Every structure is written in structure tokens, then in C-alpha cells.
XYZ file of N, CA and C in Angstrom:
585
model
N -3.895 -13.161 5.107
C -3.704 -13.979 4.214
C -3.783 -15.107 3.941
N -3.302 -16.064 5.023
C -3.354 -17.436 5.185
C -4.585 -18.059 4.747
N -6.031 -17.453 5.237
C -7.252 -17.797 5.069
C -7.305 -17.850 3.560
N -6.946 -16.633 2.959
C -7.253 -16.683 1.645
C -6.550 -17.771 0.693
N -5.179 -17.865 1.305
C -4.532 -18.949 0.648
C -5.098 -20.303 0.748
N -5.418 -20.568 1.898
C -6.130 -21.949 2.061
C -7.397 -22.178 1.395
N -8.161 -21.054 1.434
C -9.529 -21.217 0.514
C -8.987 -21.372 -1.020
N -7.989 -20.631 -1.492
C -7.630 -20.838 -3.099
C -7.159 -22.481 -3.060
N -6.411 -22.880 -2.132
C -5.740 -24.110 -2.226
C -6.878 -25.268 -2.198
N -7.971 -24.897 -1.248
C -9.008 -26.027 -1.228
C -9.796 -26.197 -2.407
N -10.242 -25.019 -3.189
C -10.655 -25.063 -4.237
C -10.100 -26.010 -5.536
N -8.612 -25.673 -5.477
C -8.064 -26.329 -6.562
C -7.635 -27.718 -6.465
N -7.293 -28.242 -5.296
C -6.840 -29.429 -4.733
C -7.721 -30.506 -3.910
N -7.532 -31.475 -4.050
C -7.894 -32.651 -3.092
C -6.952 -33.019 -2.103
N -7.301 -32.866 -0.974
C -6.235 -32.882 0.183
C -6.239 -34.270 0.954
N -6.499 -35.374 0.247
C -6.683 -36.610 0.818
C -5.388 -37.367 0.700
N -4.468 -37.109 -0.341
C -3.472 -37.955 -0.606
C -2.192 -37.178 -0.254
N -0.759 -37.719 -0.055
C 0.142 -37.136 0.398
C 0.615 -36.365 -0.553
N 0.567 -36.622 -1.795
C 0.906 -35.967 -3.164
C 0.091 -34.612 -3.381
N -0.997 -34.549 -3.009
C -2.161 -33.424 -2.962
C -1.712 -32.421 -1.834
N -1.330 -33.079 -0.786
C -1.053 -32.219 0.422
C 0.377 -31.334 0.168
N 1.307 -32.343 -0.521
C 2.421 -31.377 -1.040
C 2.038 -30.290 -2.038
N 1.413 -30.874 -2.962
C 0.708 -29.548 -4.156
C 0.123 -28.401 -3.332
N -0.771 -28.760 -2.059
C -1.598 -27.584 -1.492
C -0.326 -26.952 -0.867
N 0.686 -27.298 -0.398
C 1.453 -26.634 0.236
C 2.551 -25.702 -0.701
N 2.761 -26.287 -1.910
C 3.470 -25.397 -2.885
C 2.616 -24.466 -3.466
N 1.447 -24.550 -3.418
C 0.421 -23.775 -4.060
C 0.022 -22.476 -3.259
N 0.185 -22.884 -1.790
C -0.063 -21.748 -0.646
C 1.065 -20.933 -0.870
N 2.525 -21.517 -1.061
C 3.688 -20.796 -1.127
C 3.595 -19.595 -2.180
N 3.107 -20.473 -3.589
C 3.180 -19.499 -4.630
C 2.038 -18.503 -4.492
N 0.877 -18.875 -4.098
C -0.225 -17.838 -3.929
C 0.457 -16.647 -2.984
N 0.987 -16.876 -1.881
C 1.384 -15.943 -1.060
C 2.591 -15.043 -1.729
N 3.102 -15.575 -2.321
C 4.329 -14.929 -3.087
C 3.588 -14.052 -4.169
N 2.689 -14.490 -4.966
C 1.854 -13.775 -5.863
C 1.290 -12.673 -5.171
N 0.482 -12.656 -3.959
C -0.295 -11.651 -3.275
C 0.775 -10.650 -2.788
N 2.051 -11.264 -2.421
C 3.037 -10.276 -1.945
C 3.291 -9.217 -3.242
N 3.586 -9.768 -4.353
C 3.963 -9.076 -5.519
C 3.124 -8.297 -5.913
N 1.567 -8.388 -5.592
C 0.767 -7.426 -5.971
C 0.645 -6.140 -4.746
N 1.100 -6.554 -3.608
C 1.171 -5.655 -2.621
C 2.418 -4.752 -2.797
N 3.545 -5.265 -3.332
C 4.847 -4.697 -3.669
C 4.420 -3.775 -4.932
N 3.507 -3.944 -5.790
C 3.383 -3.178 -6.776
C 2.437 -1.973 -6.647
N 1.247 -2.292 -5.925
C 0.071 -1.533 -5.852
C 0.113 -0.749 -4.593
N 0.900 -1.338 -3.432
C 0.867 -0.780 -2.146
C -0.522 -1.169 -1.417
N -0.488 -0.706 -0.044
C -1.637 -1.160 0.622
C -2.727 -0.279 0.778
N -2.479 0.880 -0.288
C -3.481 1.915 0.036
C -4.436 1.833 -1.208
N -5.509 2.447 -1.108
C -6.472 2.540 -2.240
C -7.721 1.647 -1.843
N -8.335 1.322 -2.644
C -9.608 0.430 -2.599
C -9.365 -0.836 -1.919
N -9.727 -1.072 -0.954
C -9.412 -2.540 -0.359
C -10.102 -3.564 -1.171
N -11.368 -3.473 -1.472
C -11.889 -4.504 -2.337
C -11.333 -4.787 -3.462
N -10.739 -3.621 -4.300
C -10.262 -4.113 -5.530
C -8.937 -4.663 -5.178
N -8.064 -4.252 -4.104
C -6.821 -4.925 -3.833
C -7.109 -6.270 -3.315
N -8.161 -6.914 -2.590
C -8.472 -8.067 -2.571
C -8.854 -8.845 -3.514
N -9.314 -8.242 -4.406
C -9.619 -9.148 -5.552
C -8.634 -9.331 -6.570
N -7.503 -8.465 -6.824
C -6.519 -8.542 -7.370
C -5.507 -9.747 -6.452
N -5.563 -9.715 -5.335
C -4.688 -10.459 -4.475
C -5.120 -12.091 -4.559
N -6.695 -11.888 -4.654
C -7.412 -13.406 -4.785
C -7.059 -13.856 -6.176
N -7.066 -13.051 -7.131
C -6.889 -13.387 -8.433
C -5.563 -14.010 -8.717
N -4.523 -13.104 -8.097
C -3.463 -13.718 -8.272
C -2.758 -15.001 -7.640
N -3.571 -15.155 -6.446
C -3.468 -16.288 -5.704
C -4.082 -17.506 -6.491
N -5.033 -17.377 -7.055
C -5.713 -18.409 -7.911
C -4.856 -18.742 -9.131
N -4.388 -17.772 -9.804
C -3.698 -18.169 -11.093
C -2.230 -18.794 -10.621
N -1.758 -18.520 -9.399
C -0.547 -18.980 -9.145
C -0.566 -20.375 -8.772
N -1.741 -20.820 -8.177
C -1.958 -22.022 -7.631
C -2.475 -22.774 -8.648
N -3.112 -22.358 -9.825
C -3.308 -23.002 -11.048
C -2.261 -23.555 -11.615
N -1.325 -22.601 -11.773
C 0.054 -22.717 -12.333
C 0.766 -24.095 -11.723
N 0.616 -23.844 -10.637
C 1.487 -25.041 -9.866
C 0.591 -26.287 -10.071
N -0.770 -26.158 -10.113
C -1.389 -27.621 -10.468
C -1.182 -27.756 -11.851
N -1.027 -27.187 -12.857
C -0.698 -27.468 -14.136
C 0.472 -27.862 -14.644
N 1.602 -27.326 -13.685
C 2.930 -27.859 -13.684
C 3.221 -29.479 -13.179
N 2.111 -29.542 -12.065
C 2.051 -30.870 -11.404
C 1.776 -31.773 -12.294
N 0.579 -31.406 -13.436
C -0.206 -32.509 -14.029
C 0.837 -32.872 -15.429
N 1.794 -31.980 -15.720
C 2.703 -32.200 -16.749
C 3.864 -32.846 -16.272
N 4.141 -33.058 -14.903
C 5.253 -33.905 -14.440
C 5.209 -35.352 -15.076
N 6.127 -35.994 -15.606
C 6.028 -37.383 -15.857
C 6.231 -38.314 -14.524
N 6.105 -39.444 -14.821
C 6.264 -40.506 -13.421
C 7.646 -40.491 -13.015
N 8.610 -40.369 -14.030
C 10.020 -40.362 -13.523
C 10.295 -38.952 -12.715
N 9.884 -37.948 -13.332
C 10.124 -36.936 -12.341
C 9.582 -36.690 -10.991
N 8.327 -37.445 -11.030
C 7.723 -37.377 -9.742
C 8.255 -38.347 -8.820
N 8.917 -39.419 -9.343
C 9.651 -40.236 -8.342
C 11.120 -39.401 -7.926
N 11.543 -38.801 -8.739
C 12.668 -37.984 -8.236
C 12.293 -36.818 -7.344
N 11.216 -36.518 -7.692
C 10.698 -35.297 -6.631
C 10.714 -35.903 -5.053
N 10.043 -37.034 -5.375
C 9.724 -37.848 -4.007
C 10.946 -38.145 -3.144
N 11.967 -38.627 -3.854
C 13.257 -38.738 -3.222
C 13.666 -37.488 -2.803
N 13.822 -36.401 -3.443
C 14.311 -35.245 -3.214
C 13.584 -34.655 -1.803
N 12.218 -34.928 -1.848
C 11.394 -34.608 -0.710
C 11.844 -35.396 0.641
N 12.028 -36.796 0.299
C 12.530 -37.549 1.519
C 13.817 -37.007 1.968
N 14.720 -36.750 1.222
C 16.395 -36.328 1.338
C 16.296 -35.037 2.246
N 15.625 -33.911 1.889
C 15.502 -32.766 2.614
C 14.265 -32.793 3.395
N 14.088 -32.708 4.686
C 13.162 -32.860 5.677
C 12.669 -31.441 5.853
N 13.248 -30.589 5.286
C 12.738 -29.218 5.736
C 11.396 -28.927 4.954
N 10.455 -28.336 5.490
C 9.187 -27.934 4.789
C 9.088 -26.500 3.872
N 10.264 -25.773 4.526
C 10.390 -24.572 3.754
C 11.033 -24.771 2.206
N 11.579 -25.871 2.103
C 12.346 -26.043 0.538
C 11.323 -25.989 -0.561
N 11.687 -25.217 -1.495
C 10.882 -25.084 -2.773
C 11.158 -26.260 -3.735
N 10.070 -26.507 -4.592
C 10.539 -27.596 -5.666
C 11.166 -26.639 -6.763
N 11.975 -27.266 -7.780
C 12.509 -26.293 -8.857
C 11.675 -25.619 -9.378
N 10.426 -26.139 -10.035
C 9.457 -25.308 -10.708
C 9.007 -24.252 -9.999
N 8.573 -24.300 -8.780
C 8.104 -23.218 -7.965
C 9.043 -22.240 -7.575
N 10.472 -22.512 -7.425
C 11.450 -21.514 -7.455
C 11.632 -20.915 -8.526
N 11.532 -21.405 -9.786
C 11.750 -20.839 -10.956
C 10.407 -19.689 -11.028
N 9.438 -20.365 -10.940
C 8.259 -19.494 -11.012
C 8.328 -18.173 -10.017
N 8.811 -18.367 -8.660
C 8.890 -17.271 -7.804
C 10.062 -16.331 -8.315
N 10.828 -16.482 -8.805
C 11.832 -15.977 -9.343
C 11.407 -14.954 -10.417
N 10.754 -15.637 -11.372
C 10.186 -15.164 -12.578
C 8.964 -13.785 -12.169
N 8.198 -14.348 -10.985
C 7.321 -13.391 -10.565
C 8.199 -12.163 -9.810
N 9.359 -12.277 -9.130
C 10.180 -11.402 -8.300
C 10.726 -10.493 -9.467
N 11.428 -11.166 -10.617
C 11.782 -10.140 -11.720
C 10.800 -9.096 -12.084
N 9.548 -9.373 -12.477
C 8.593 -8.683 -13.126
C 8.014 -7.549 -11.961
N 8.062 -7.939 -10.753
C 7.471 -6.873 -9.764
C 8.323 -5.538 -9.865
N 7.346 -4.465 -9.833
C 8.104 -3.188 -9.946
C 8.044 -2.717 -8.625
N 9.365 -2.271 -8.113
C 9.358 -1.723 -6.941
C 9.105 0.038 -6.959
N 8.270 0.352 -6.158
C 7.960 2.032 -6.093
C 8.906 2.494 -5.103
N 9.461 3.789 -5.749
C 10.669 4.526 -5.106
C 9.695 5.782 -4.118
N 9.800 5.484 -3.111
C 9.063 6.647 -2.145
C 9.658 7.750 -2.173
N 9.278 8.931 -2.368
C 9.734 10.264 -2.474
C 8.866 11.201 -1.131
N 9.573 11.265 -0.010
C 8.773 11.871 1.022
C 8.711 13.489 0.969
N 7.827 14.110 1.322
C 7.915 15.463 1.094
C 8.730 16.327 1.956
N 9.165 17.455 1.742
C 10.307 18.139 2.188
C 10.104 18.396 3.694
N 11.102 18.162 4.459
C 11.082 18.586 5.963
C 10.736 20.365 6.266
N 9.835 20.433 7.025
C 9.388 21.773 7.714
C 10.798 22.550 8.146
N 10.682 23.810 7.787
C 11.796 24.632 8.420
C 11.493 24.913 10.097
N 12.505 25.167 10.715
C 12.247 25.476 12.016
C 11.424 26.818 12.242
N 10.430 26.950 13.073
C 9.420 27.987 13.147
C 8.348 27.649 12.514
N 8.334 26.806 11.509
C 6.928 26.640 10.420
C 5.811 25.875 11.356
N 4.588 26.156 10.966
C 3.715 25.568 11.654
C 2.985 24.532 10.866
N 2.761 23.400 11.542
C 2.311 22.096 10.862
C 0.875 21.905 11.188
N -0.070 22.106 10.303
C -1.741 21.842 10.534
C -2.035 20.460 9.922
N -2.461 19.526 10.608
C -2.718 18.102 10.251
C -4.148 18.119 9.345
N -4.104 17.648 8.071
C -5.028 17.770 7.136
C -6.004 16.616 7.015
N -5.368 15.468 7.843
C -6.255 14.245 7.998
C -5.559 13.394 6.996
N -5.451 12.058 7.079
C -5.020 11.010 6.147
C -3.528 11.019 6.195
N -3.154 10.403 5.065
C -1.649 10.167 4.961
C -1.106 10.891 3.799
N 0.450 11.179 3.903
C 1.077 12.208 2.975
C 1.094 11.358 1.871
N 1.001 11.932 0.732
C 1.319 11.517 -0.713
C 2.596 11.315 -1.129
N 2.979 10.340 -2.045
C 4.342 10.190 -2.488
C 4.487 11.399 -3.481
N 6.025 11.995 -3.440
C 6.219 13.004 -4.351
C 7.005 12.772 -5.353
N 7.020 11.436 -6.210
C 7.944 10.943 -7.039
C 7.663 11.378 -8.485
N 6.154 11.781 -8.531
C 5.758 12.373 -9.570
C 4.455 13.072 -9.146
N 3.796 13.988 -10.047
C 2.557 14.752 -9.941
C 1.326 14.062 -9.920
N 1.146 13.028 -10.447
C -0.007 12.198 -10.413
C 0.188 11.072 -9.664
N 1.157 10.799 -8.665
C 1.593 9.683 -8.090
C 0.173 9.515 -6.852
N -0.315 8.336 -6.687
C -1.424 8.338 -5.590
C -0.879 7.359 -4.531
N 0.435 6.898 -4.388
C 0.938 6.134 -3.356
C 0.920 7.084 -1.981
N 0.464 6.348 -0.828
C 0.287 6.845 0.302
C 1.653 6.516 1.244
N 2.213 7.556 1.766
C 3.251 7.185 2.646
C 2.897 6.924 4.281
N 3.589 6.240 4.988
C 3.223 5.983 6.254
C 3.366 6.998 7.290
N 3.073 8.418 6.880
C 3.368 9.401 7.911
C 2.167 10.376 7.599
N 1.388 10.909 8.526
C 0.445 11.994 8.392
C 0.799 13.144 7.532
N -0.497 13.573 7.079
C -0.234 14.627 5.650
C -0.488 16.002 6.817
N 0.456 17.069 6.245
C 0.325 18.310 6.885
C 0.370 19.446 6.016
N -0.296 20.406 6.455
C -0.160 21.687 5.690
C 0.824 22.614 6.343
N 1.789 22.850 5.633
C 2.982 23.814 6.219
C 2.476 25.215 6.180
N 2.635 26.024 7.268
C 2.518 27.443 7.054
C 3.761 27.843 7.615
N 4.706 28.805 6.730
C 5.836 29.180 7.013
C 5.873 30.231 7.873
N 6.722 30.788 8.700
C 6.801 32.007 9.890
C 6.460 33.154 9.075
N 6.762 33.510 7.644
C 6.372 34.791 7.142
C 4.864 34.655 6.844
N 4.373 33.753 6.537
C 2.963 33.739 6.346
C 2.050 33.982 7.690
N 2.721 33.182 8.727
C 2.101 33.265 10.110
C 1.891 34.876 10.475
N 2.919 35.452 10.379
C 2.733 36.852 10.910
C 1.706 37.735 10.055
N 1.470 37.376 8.642
C 0.554 38.166 7.981
C -1.066 37.900 8.460
N -1.282 36.673 8.874
C -2.417 35.991 9.202
C -3.051 36.186 10.685
N -2.138 36.445 11.529
C -2.359 36.289 12.826
C -2.262 37.788 13.554
N -3.478 38.423 14.333
C -3.339 39.688 14.561
C -2.247 39.664 15.969
N -1.854 40.811 16.313
C -0.602 40.889 17.264
C -1.053 40.410 18.402
N -2.253 40.687 19.035
C -2.681 40.409 20.193
C -4.536 40.426 20.399
N -4.932 39.794 21.665
C -6.221 39.408 21.692
C -7.016 40.879 21.285
N -6.763 41.755 22.003
C -7.437 43.184 22.075
C -7.691 43.415 20.327
N -6.594 43.298 19.577
C -6.648 43.660 18.288
C -7.643 42.569 17.446
N -7.781 41.548 17.909
C -8.484 40.369 17.042
C -10.074 40.815 17.643
N -10.335 41.040 18.830
C -11.571 41.542 19.323
C -12.199 42.957 18.612
N -11.296 43.801 18.367
C -11.531 45.060 17.597
C -11.960 44.616 16.211
N -11.128 43.778 15.652
C -11.282 43.329 14.219
C -12.795 42.695 14.158
N -12.817 41.674 14.892
C -14.496 40.949 14.943
C -15.467 42.105 15.271
N -15.293 42.869 16.320
C -16.288 43.846 16.328
C -16.700 44.786 15.497
N -15.639 45.102 14.729
C -15.896 46.105 13.616
C -16.432 45.185 12.342
N -16.034 44.148 12.008
C -16.492 43.291 11.068
C -18.130 43.007 11.189
N -18.493 42.469 12.511
C -19.879 42.505 12.792
C -21.012 43.583 12.705
N -20.159 45.018 12.797
C -21.043 46.177 12.450
C -21.276 46.396 10.834
N -20.652 45.809 10.143
C -20.228 46.073 8.717
C -21.571 45.212 8.177
N -22.431 45.566 7.325
C -23.669 45.000 6.886
C -23.292 44.463 5.784
N -22.190 45.104 4.966
C -22.115 44.668 3.302
C -21.049 43.757 3.570
N -21.204 42.534 2.832
C -20.055 41.650 3.038
C -18.834 41.593 2.294
N -19.054 42.499 1.163
C -17.811 43.077 0.447
C -17.075 43.936 1.091
N -17.900 45.012 1.742
C -17.009 45.647 2.707
C -16.456 45.372 3.968
N -16.950 44.141 4.157
C -16.340 43.567 5.379
C -15.149 42.806 4.913
N -15.043 42.037 3.682
C -13.969 41.256 3.179
C -12.867 42.413 3.099
N -13.291 43.528 2.439
C -11.879 44.682 2.201
C -11.536 45.013 3.756
N -12.305 45.247 4.669
C -11.526 45.702 6.011
C -11.124 44.511 6.631
N -11.279 43.094 6.482
C -10.513 42.171 6.997
C -9.043 42.269 6.310
N -9.071 42.321 5.046
C -7.631 42.238 4.126
C -6.797 43.190 4.577
N -7.459 44.455 4.866
C -6.829 45.644 5.182
C -6.268 45.587 6.477
N -7.002 45.026 7.340
C -6.359 44.929 9.095
C -5.504 43.729 9.156
N -6.005 42.708 8.475
C -5.151 41.219 8.826
C -3.785 40.981 7.826
N -4.145 41.564 6.546
C -2.833 41.441 5.693
C -2.045 42.472 5.784
N -1.186 42.385 6.702
C -0.309 43.604 6.846
C 0.733 43.615 5.775
């Protein structure tokens, strides 16, 4: 993210003077907050190229806002800001305009409430399906959770599908291979395996 932020700032600002260095710092902070807002709203899942484009676009807009605000500041306000910067030596202090812009951005950010799938019961079999589990907040939610996705087979279904022992399984397989009609083989498997 730091590389993206510095790229955005180098596009918008001239970094030769002290004032432009200060603006670059504020623009970098604003663009980081804008990218964090995109991550909060959209999450890190999905198409990485689209996410990167959205983050870059938000960073450019935030940096451009800082530049526009800086150009509108009068000479008196610039002097008072210089005194304020000299009084506060910390580099992490935000200017009032930037602080206001950050609070406005954070107000509009939509926090996603993650709903995890129900926990499996004791005795259930978990079969990994690959990928990450989906959020269960609504039927169409595409947010991914930071845990693997599993297919759960409860103990009741397990006893219906699994033959009792290896001999029974071998008998079923031998009988199925002897049957040449596929429909008859399916019927035989259903009768033998689905008790």
C-alpha cells in the first residue's frame, strides 16, 4: 500500500519545497485512509485487479482533495498552519481539514457483519471443499470468511452411505462390474448401499 500511496502522491505533488512535502504527507495519510475504507467495505476477497483499481482511484481522489483544500487555503491560514506544525513536532498529527475529511470517510464506511456457518455436531464428518467459507448473513452474500469451507455429513447420513466392512464393499463392487446395464447397476447400488 505504501508504494501505491507514494505513486499517487508523486503524480499530484511537487516534492521540492517544504510545503509540498507536508502536502505529500497529508495526501499519503488521506490515500491510506481511503484505501482502508475500500477494504472495510469490500473486503480482501474477489477480483484483486478490480480491488486494486478501486483502491488506486480512492487514493487519487483523496490526494486530489487534499491538494484542492491546500490551494483554497489563504495566506493567513497557511501561516497559522505553519505555526501549528512548528508547535507540534509529531509527524502523526493531522491537519484540521484532513481530520475532518477522515471522519467523514469513516462515517460513510459500511461495516460488514460476518455470520459464520453453524458449528458441526460431534460425530459429523467434515469434507474440505477447497477455498474459504462464505458469510451466512444473507443468501446472496459473497464475502469470504478467514476459515476453510467444509461440507458436513452428519452421522445419520454416514451410516447410509458407507458399507459395514471391506468384504461387503468388495461384494458390491464385484456385483456392479458384472451388471452391463447402467440403469440396473444404479438400482442395485441404491438397494445395497442406501439402507
